[in-house]
Each structure stands twice: as C-alpha cells, then as structure tokens.
Amino acid sequence: MFAIIEKAVLGMALLRVLSGSLEIFAAYLMFRFNEIDKALIINSTLAFVGPLVLLATTAIGLFGVAEQLSLKKFFFIILGVGFILYGIRSN
C-alpha cells in the first residue's frame, strides 16, 4: 500500500525543491525591487547556486548507487559532471 522512498531519492528531491523555491523567491525579489542592477545581482547569485545544487544532487545519487557501479562507470560519471561544470564556467 505505502511506497518506500529511498533516502538518496528523498534527499535529491528535497534539494531540488529547495533550489526551485530559491528560484521562485529570486523572481519575486526581482519583481519587488524592479531595478535592473539589483535583478542582475540576484541572477548572478542564482548562477552560483545552480552548479552547487547540481554537484550536491549528483553526489547524493552517486552515494546511493555506489555499491552498484563499477569503478570505471563511477569515473565516467564524475568526468561527465566535471565537463558540465567546465562548460558552464568557460567563457
């Protein structure tokens, strides 16, 4: 009757809900201040938070499936996340 939610999935989902709530709150602040310079500051802050949430959710997921992955697959997942972060940060 009741579905059992894995701890890793729950942690990842809650982190994404928190991240989404921050995005909505940031949009509210942009409307509230109604100034382009303040909106850019808020947006820049979100650009910093986004990759941190990506890293945290990926880390939680990897810890959840660590015993199921081979070392080679684990390496490629970490490498892929590194490429994503490099692509986000490169000019």
GROMACS .gro file of C-alpha atoms in nm:
model
   91
    1MET     CA    1   0.000   0.000   0.000
    2PHE     CA    2   0.267   0.251   0.101
    3ALA     CA    3   0.566   0.309  -0.122
    4ILE     CA    4   0.902   0.318   0.050
    5ILE     CA    5   1.110   0.613  -0.065
    6GLU     CA    6   1.485   0.565  -0.068
    7LYS     CA    7   1.683   0.810   0.141
    8ALA     CA    8   1.900   0.915  -0.153
    9VAL     CA    9   1.597   0.988  -0.372
   10LEU     CA   10   1.432   1.182  -0.090
   11GLY     CA   11   1.748   1.388  -0.036
   12MET     CA   12   1.784   1.463  -0.405
   13ALA     CA   13   1.419   1.560  -0.440
   14LEU     CA   14   1.423   1.783  -0.133
   15LEU     CA   15   1.736   1.957  -0.255
   16ARG     CA   16   1.569   2.024  -0.591
   17VAL     CA   17   1.255   2.154  -0.418
   18LEU     CA   18   1.473   2.389  -0.214
   19SER     CA   19   1.653   2.500  -0.528
   20GLY     CA   20   1.325   2.562  -0.708
   21SER     CA   21   1.195   2.758  -0.412
   22LEU     CA   22   1.506   2.976  -0.425
   23GLU     CA   23   1.444   3.038  -0.796
   24ILE     CA   24   1.084   3.145  -0.732
   25PHE     CA   25   1.189   3.365  -0.441
   26ALA     CA   26   1.457   3.526  -0.659
   27ALA     CA   27   1.196   3.602  -0.926
   28TYR     CA   28   0.977   3.759  -0.657
   29LEU     CA   29   1.269   3.975  -0.542
   30MET     CA   30   1.337   4.087  -0.899
   31PHE     CA   31   0.974   4.200  -0.935
   32ARG     CA   32   0.979   4.358  -0.590
   33PHE     CA   33   1.294   4.567  -0.645
   34ASN     CA   34   1.208   4.646  -1.009
   35GLU     CA   35   1.565   4.763  -1.084
   36ILE     CA   36   1.788   4.609  -1.347
   37ASP     CA   37   2.108   4.631  -1.143
   38LYS     CA   38   1.954   4.452  -0.845
   39ALA     CA   39   1.796   4.192  -1.076
   40LEU     CA   40   2.140   4.122  -1.224
   41ILE     CA   41   2.287   4.074  -0.878
   42ILE     CA   42   2.010   3.831  -0.786
   43ASN     CA   43   2.057   3.645  -1.114
   44SER     CA   44   2.433   3.622  -1.060
   45THR     CA   45   2.374   3.472  -0.718
   46LEU     CA   46   2.148   3.208  -0.873
   47ALA     CA   47   2.416   3.129  -1.131
   48PHE     CA   48   2.646   3.043  -0.840
   49VAL     CA   49   2.388   2.833  -0.654
   50GLY     CA   50   2.285   2.624  -0.958
   51PRO     CA   51   2.611   2.432  -1.003
   52LEU     CA   52   2.634   2.371  -0.629
   53VAL     CA   53   2.290   2.210  -0.634
   54LEU     CA   54   2.396   2.003  -0.936
   55LEU     CA   55   2.704   1.880  -0.751
   56ALA     CA   56   2.514   1.806  -0.432
   57THR     CA   57   2.233   1.612  -0.601
   58THR     CA   58   2.483   1.418  -0.812
   59ALA     CA   59   2.688   1.335  -0.502
   60ILE     CA   60   2.381   1.212  -0.315
   61GLY     CA   61   2.279   0.999  -0.613
   62LEU     CA   62   2.628   0.854  -0.652
   63PHE     CA   63   2.646   0.763  -0.285
   64GLY     CA   64   2.309   0.594  -0.325
   65VAL     CA   65   2.426   0.370  -0.612
   66ALA     CA   66   2.794   0.342  -0.521
   67GLU     CA   67   2.785  -0.029  -0.450
   68GLN     CA   68   2.608  -0.098  -0.782
   69LEU     CA   69   2.861   0.088  -1.002
   70SER     CA   70   3.195  -0.031  -1.125
   71LEU     CA   71   3.494   0.196  -1.071
   72LYS     CA   72   3.508   0.268  -1.445
   73LYS     CA   73   3.144   0.385  -1.460
   74PHE     CA   74   3.191   0.591  -1.144
   75PHE     CA   75   3.492   0.764  -1.303
   76PHE     CA   76   3.299   0.846  -1.620
   77ILE     CA   77   3.009   0.991  -1.423
   78ILE     CA   78   3.245   1.216  -1.227
   79LEU     CA   79   3.421   1.313  -1.550
   80GLY     CA   80   3.085   1.398  -1.712
   81VAL     CA   81   2.985   1.622  -1.423
   82GLY     CA   82   3.324   1.790  -1.447
   83PHE     CA   83   3.268   1.857  -1.817
   84ILE     CA   84   2.925   2.006  -1.743
   85LEU     CA   85   3.074   2.240  -1.484
   86TYR     CA   86   3.360   2.333  -1.716
   87GLY     CA   87   3.112   2.411  -1.994
   88ILE     CA   88   2.906   2.628  -1.763
   89ARG     CA   89   3.204   2.823  -1.634
   90SER     CA   90   3.407   2.866  -1.955
   91ASN     CA   91   3.377   3.192  -2.147
   0.00000   0.00000   0.00000
